[in-house]
Amino acid sequence: MKLHLFEPHTYYFIAILLLAGVRCNPKKPDLSRGAIAAEAALATMEVPEGFKIEMIASEPLVTSPVDMEIDEYGRMFVVEMHGYPLDKSGSGNIVMLSDTNGDGIMDKRTLFKEGLILPTGILRWKKGFIITDSPNIYYLEDSDGDGKADIMDTVLTGFALTNPQHNLNNPVYGLDNWVYAAHEGVVKSRDYAEEFGDEGTEIYYPSKPHAVRLPQNASGRSVRFQPDKYLLEEMSSRCQFGHTFDQWGHWFGCNNSNQGYQEIIAQRYLTRNPQLPPTEASHNMSDHLNAPEVFPTTINPDRQIFTDVGTMTSGSGLTAYLAEDFPEPYRNATFIAEPVSNLVHVDALRDSGVSYVASRVFPNKEFLTSTDAWSRPVNMYVGPDGALYVLDYYRRVIESPEWMSEEAIRAGNLYDGIDKGRIYRISATNGKKADWTKGLQLGDADGTTLIRELANPNNWWRMHAQRLLVDRADTNDIPGLEETAAESPSAMGRLHALWTLEGMGALKPALVSRALKDSISGIRENAVKLAGLHLKEDPALGSALMALQNDKDIKVRFQLLLTLGSVNSALASEVRNRLLFGDMDNKWFQVAALSAFPLDADALLDLMLGKYKAELPAYGSMVQRLAGMIAATADEPAVHRRIQNAILPRSAGERQSQAAMLKGLAEGLRNRKNKLSINQADQQLLLTTFFDSPSDGLRKSALQFLQASKITDETLRSSAITRAASVAQDTTLPDLKRADAIDFLTLGNPARYQSMLQGLLTPREQPAVKLAALRVLNLVPSTEVSEYIVEHWSGLTKEIRDAAIRVFMSDTARMRILITAMEQDKIPANSASFWTSIALMQVADDQLRDRARKVFTKNAEEAKKIALAYREALDKVGDPEKGRTVYLQNCALCHQMKGKDGVAFGPDLSTIHNWKKEDILANILDPNLSIMAGYDLWEIKLTNGETVQGIIAQETGSAITIKNAGNVERIINRQNIRSLHSLNISAMTVGLERNITREQMADLIAFLKQNQKGKKSGE
């Protein structure tokens, strides 16, 4: 399940022991009584030193804003989406805001367009605007100058209108003159299917229905289009809400828990070779997880039952900062809003080969936070002044009711704040004023002025100038553009002049050839893209391209490999191979090389085997990919040849690549559109390899091939399965060989071996054997396996429990058994992962869904009850410095904060800074309330009669390591274990409150709620 343009995927409550939040500041507005008036909102905001924040618009001037555009005349147009989450009555607006007195604050509202359903984005285009409002993309224009749109045309139609958090959104004008729209697949609504059940049709231009069409809902991907040329393409990536480009035209997207990924290979490259199997096309840039820890300052947060406390759950509005008005490192940074946590996160980008790495600018805080729980930043915009504009949707509830409790929905707060909204301007303390509000003249500028703006350090000016020049297509501008493309001292000027000429249809191959030799790698990379568009009209560009095969910049070489994939010549093939082998260790080069068409996969595989380097895993990866392509498309003799290569190698390369070759062949067979018969001799050869090969990799690959191709001879299959069952039970054999033999049973009827497989789930068995047994037991079509797991749950360690939970999730009947076991406390609710709990709380069965929600919210309700008895500690304003002393005296014996100040026996407490105070308190008072997975107490009885208790610190195939308070570890051989089971209690001592006064408890909570990473309070 995916969630939201600005929605949390909230967790029911994973308690470690304690919880966290932010310091109370009594001088700030009272945040306990609902919405904060606009005039008091700035007092709730915090931005980094060196920046200032201003409010330039608020209610009633603007309400429910989700996107904005400042046009070339300095007019601000804002998208108001009032209908979220359920209203489809047509309450959406586009409004024009104006500053009539020149003070930089908007003071006039003009209703440009009303009656939209759930509008999500706006882009200046021609003389009007492109608006996204599923199922359509519209063009709006004010032709008579009265400030109201009187022209409304449907540009594209057919997009899905399902759960509103996943609709089409945020059109952006790209460097390449295409319009890009963020979009992702259908997320069906369980509770509101009638309102949001439109899964879309083909995507097409209604004014030209016979032009290009995309598959239903664009296959759930983002799209790009050129309305005036009726061009339309799918992208290879998808995006939830908000996407952006860097200055060189690289596309970045986001989703609720991923703050930034880059599309590495465009769909037009991935679809040209029909042999290429489905492959990933995007790279996650974050070096601090895809659902990073966040540091809100919210007071009294209002979280729903699916809120994943402390992590990014509603990332939206990804925006690259492409101006020079902010200091380093912001000049190469991306901002993303997190409305559930009332903040804006920032990452600095650094080059990392083909892609980028995104790193936190701040280790323990965010770029923008608000103490106001109603503040909901959802999108951003970099203005002509280089300032960052933040759109605050401002609502009590930001979650969709799809993910809320029935009680919260019945409370009637879904639209609280619909009449409010704020837009903030964040600038450097000594930055420029917002002079654009007094009006701009860029729209009336002559060609010379617009060409000059192509070199502006602020991307707002560059892109608007480029768009206007392309739109005008004035031939008088061509000489100036050509001079700029060739001679401008500004790299940005040269880059935008090239693409402007391309957009005007006036780019000459000679200019492209010159750009291929530019001193700036980003321009050479773009020149390679442009050359690919002009090869047919000027084949001489091909020679200029070949000269870049040894370019020092990897991005240039990578784009060259992609571009040459459409060139059908022996020389192009030779250069592609050189590029591939030069960067073989880069997976993207492998995919780019395989995307070429035409491609002789057989010849390339032979070349790969001849150059094979066993010490470099990339060679094995490439052999696997090529073998997969061959098995997916070739005939039986070609596949037979490769089976022989893999099992009866003749060359060194074939010997070294056996497992990779066979694994790739198995993958290819699974991807075939038509069935391929494997002769009996090859089947026998594969069986012999499986049972007799000493190589773990080759044995596993042989199994994968047999699973993909099946054994057609019943006698052969039956005897092989019997032999596999014997191997599975032979404890003298290596555990990996036994595990593979267990997996082999899937070629027959696993139910025949149910009793034997259940008997392997003992403490003495190796983890690999137990995991394999669970994988196969999952295929037995009954609930007996689930009932057995419940009965023996206390003896399953964490790794095995995770796999056991997956068995329960395979059908509704098994889910009922799991929920019943949780209700009866036979299986702790926190044994289920976050995503598993979400799936259970969203099942189609209404009764099971309600039961699951009660199970996963039980601890939170209990926490509230427990906290009431100690309410005095919650009402006090604690002293974090004194709290640190309390922590060191009472908690540090078993816990650390960011790996410091204590003993790493229990969970690290620095991860709980976002929890509510009552939850922290409740888990101190009752540590058994919700035990974090991996920190429950275990009892092990040994064959010599000894009993040992502690936390399981580590498991290996031969031993279990037990850790006791004080961090004393003991390694116990599995063969010496008679029984092992969880006591389902926390290793933390009950009664800590007897040593802590209410004042000290308030201090301890204040200390734990600080956003500190390894810092002592007061530093």
XYZ file of N, CA, C and O in Angstrom, residues 627-689:
252
model
N 22.314 -13.950 -20.292
C 21.731 -15.287 -20.346
C 20.216 -15.198 -20.199
O 19.470 -15.934 -20.859
N 19.755 -14.291 -19.344
C 18.322 -14.108 -19.173
C 17.657 -13.617 -20.443
O 16.559 -14.063 -20.801
N 18.294 -12.690 -21.152
C 17.741 -12.188 -22.407
C 17.655 -13.297 -23.437
O 16.671 -13.407 -24.184
N 18.686 -14.140 -23.487
C 18.702 -15.235 -24.461
C 17.604 -16.243 -24.143
O 16.841 -16.663 -25.023
N 17.493 -16.658 -22.872
C 16.486 -17.651 -22.500
C 15.074 -17.129 -22.687
O 14.146 -17.903 -22.905
N 14.888 -15.819 -22.603
C 13.547 -15.235 -22.725
C 13.083 -15.144 -24.165
O 11.873 -15.061 -24.418
N 14.027 -15.176 -25.109
C 13.643 -14.917 -26.501
C 14.166 -15.932 -27.512
O 13.607 -16.054 -28.601
N 15.225 -16.667 -27.181
C 15.867 -17.550 -28.162
C 15.134 -18.882 -28.288
O 14.230 -19.200 -27.505
N 15.542 -19.694 -29.271
C 14.933 -21.008 -29.454
C 15.643 -22.051 -28.597
O 16.643 -21.769 -27.931
N 15.126 -23.304 -28.647
C 15.635 -24.363 -27.769
C 17.109 -24.676 -28.009
O 17.863 -24.834 -27.034
N 17.604 -24.733 -29.245
C 19.033 -25.023 -29.436
C 19.943 -23.972 -28.792
O 20.979 -24.312 -28.221
N 19.564 -22.694 -28.879
C 20.390 -21.639 -28.289
C 20.413 -21.753 -26.771
O 21.466 -21.583 -26.132
N 19.249 -22.066 -26.174
C 19.202 -22.230 -24.726
C 19.975 -23.471 -24.315
O 20.699 -23.476 -23.309
N 19.829 -24.552 -25.105
C 20.585 -25.785 -24.821
C 22.085 -25.513 -24.808
O 22.802 -25.991 -23.917
N 22.553 -24.724 -25.751
C 23.980 -24.397 -25.806
C 24.434 -23.714 -24.520
O 25.498 -24.023 -23.976
N 23.609 -22.808 -24.022
C 23.994 -22.072 -22.822
C 23.882 -22.945 -21.568
O 24.639 -22.749 -20.612
N 22.971 -23.910 -21.561
C 22.939 -24.858 -20.441
C 24.246 -25.647 -20.412
O 24.839 -25.870 -19.342
N 24.699 -26.047 -21.583
C 25.967 -26.776 -21.672
C 27.127 -25.896 -21.193
O 28.023 -26.365 -20.484
N 27.111 -24.617 -21.560
C 28.152 -23.686 -21.084
C 28.184 -23.653 -19.561
O 29.260 -23.601 -18.944
N 26.985 -23.658 -18.973
C 26.888 -23.483 -17.534
C 27.254 -24.741 -16.752
O 27.813 -24.661 -15.655
N 26.937 -25.912 -17.320
C 27.136 -27.146 -16.561
C 28.366 -27.926 -17.026
O 29.055 -28.558 -16.221
N 28.662 -27.856 -18.305
C 29.830 -28.562 -18.850
C 30.758 -27.557 -19.518
O 30.913 -27.532 -20.744
N 31.355 -26.688 -18.721
C 32.163 -25.588 -19.298
C 33.395 -26.086 -20.029
O 34.002 -27.086 -19.663
N 33.739 -25.328 -21.076
C 34.935 -25.660 -21.852
C 36.020 -24.615 -21.696
O 37.189 -24.901 -21.883
N 35.634 -23.392 -21.375
C 36.621 -22.325 -21.248
C 36.671 -21.834 -19.806
O 35.791 -22.138 -18.992
N 37.725 -21.054 -19.513
C 37.878 -20.513 -18.161
C 36.702 -19.612 -17.807
O 36.168 -19.663 -16.694
N 36.279 -18.783 -18.764
C 35.152 -17.882 -18.519
C 33.879 -18.635 -18.207
O 33.098 -18.238 -17.337
N 33.644 -19.747 -18.919
C 32.453 -20.544 -18.669
C 32.517 -21.207 -17.301
O 31.515 -21.279 -16.586
N 33.681 -21.672 -16.906
C 33.818 -22.299 -15.583
C 33.550 -21.285 -14.474
O 32.912 -21.584 -13.477
N 34.052 -20.106 -14.648
C 33.930 -19.088 -13.608
C 32.528 -18.495 -13.524
O 32.137 -17.954 -12.493
N 31.783 -18.598 -14.602
C 30.474 -17.927 -14.654
C 29.305 -18.901 -14.597
O 28.173 -18.511 -14.877
N 29.549 -20.139 -14.208
C 28.507 -21.166 -14.273
C 27.222 -20.767 -13.540
O 26.128 -20.825 -14.108
N 27.345 -20.380 -12.264
C 26.153 -20.075 -11.466
C 25.397 -18.886 -12.037
O 24.163 -18.897 -12.119
N 26.126 -17.841 -12.439
C 25.479 -16.648 -12.996
C 24.759 -16.985 -14.294
O 23.637 -16.511 -14.539
N 25.382 -17.809 -15.129
C 24.779 -18.201 -16.401
C 23.475 -18.953 -16.162
O 22.431 -18.648 -16.752
N 23.511 -19.924 -15.270
C 22.339 -20.749 -15.027
C 21.220 -19.946 -14.357
O 20.041 -20.108 -14.677
N 21.597 -19.063 -13.446
C 20.597 -18.218 -12.792
C 19.920 -17.302 -13.810
O 18.701 -17.110 -13.790
N 20.712 -16.741 -14.721
C 20.149 -15.885 -15.753
C 19.219 -16.656 -16.674
O 18.144 -16.159 -17.057
N 19.594 -17.877 -17.032
C 18.725 -18.703 -17.882
C 17.400 -18.971 -17.190
O 16.341 -18.940 -17.828
N 17.452 -19.226 -15.885
C 16.217 -19.468 -15.137
C 15.326 -18.233 -15.153
O 14.106 -18.324 -15.364
N 15.911 -17.062 -14.949
C 15.132 -15.821 -14.975
C 14.513 -15.605 -16.351
O 13.363 -15.174 -16.470
N 15.286 -15.894 -17.391
C 14.780 -15.727 -18.744
C 13.604 -16.634 -19.039
O 12.626 -16.219 -19.688
N 13.672 -17.874 -18.571
C 12.557 -18.799 -18.794
C 11.282 -18.276 -18.136
O 10.191 -18.392 -18.695
N 11.428 -17.707 -16.940
C 10.243 -17.173 -16.257
C 9.655 -15.979 -16.999
O 8.457 -15.714 -16.912
N 10.488 -15.256 -17.739
C 10.023 -14.058 -18.450
C 9.542 -14.351 -19.866
O 9.064 -13.449 -20.557
N 9.657 -15.599 -20.310
C 9.252 -15.932 -21.681
C 7.748 -15.769 -21.865
O 6.953 -16.084 -20.975
N 7.383 -15.296 -23.045
C 5.962 -15.170 -23.365
C 5.402 -16.500 -23.854
O 4.211 -16.764 -23.745
N 6.263 -17.334 -24.446
C 5.831 -18.651 -24.900
C 6.673 -19.727 -24.209
O 7.836 -19.516 -23.892
N 6.071 -20.886 -23.953
C 6.741 -21.947 -23.215
C 7.850 -22.554 -24.058
O 7.725 -22.724 -25.268
N 8.956 -22.900 -23.414
C 10.091 -23.535 -24.087
C 10.319 -24.911 -23.468
O 10.414 -25.043 -22.242
N 10.399 -25.930 -24.297
C 10.633 -27.290 -23.818
C 12.124 -27.524 -23.616
O 12.932 -27.217 -24.495
N 12.474 -28.078 -22.466
C 13.858 -28.439 -22.168
C 13.953 -29.950 -22.265
O 13.189 -30.675 -21.606
N 14.866 -30.448 -23.096
C 14.920 -31.896 -23.322
C 15.302 -32.651 -22.050
O 15.898 -32.092 -21.125
N 14.960 -33.934 -22.041
C 15.136 -34.734 -20.824
C 16.604 -34.870 -20.443
O 16.942 -34.928 -19.256
N 17.478 -34.909 -21.432
C 18.904 -35.033 -21.122
C 19.386 -33.813 -20.338
O 20.155 -33.941 -19.369
N 18.926 -32.633 -20.736
C 19.308 -31.420 -20.007
C 18.697 -31.409 -18.608
O 19.324 -30.950 -17.642
N 17.464 -31.913 -18.492
C 16.842 -31.990 -17.172
C 17.651 -32.894 -16.247
O 17.869 -32.577 -15.075
N 18.078 -34.044 -16.760
C 18.875 -34.959 -15.953
C 20.202 -34.325 -15.566
O 20.684 -34.464 -14.444
N 20.778 -33.594 -16.497
C 22.040 -32.908 -16.229
C 21.872 -31.874 -15.120
O 22.718 -31.747 -14.232
N 20.763 -31.178 -15.148
C 20.488 -30.179 -14.116
C 20.260 -30.838 -12.748
O 20.712 -30.336 -11.716
N 19.576 -31.973 -12.726
C 19.349 -32.681 -11.472
C 20.664 -33.196 -10.882
O 20.902 -33.104 -9.674
N 21.500 -33.718 -11.743
C 22.809 -34.192 -11.282
C 23.610 -33.034 -10.687
O 24.256 -33.166 -9.644
N 23.544 -31.898 -11.348
C 24.244 -30.708 -10.848
C 23.695 -30.302 -9.490
O 24.449 -29.971 -8.565
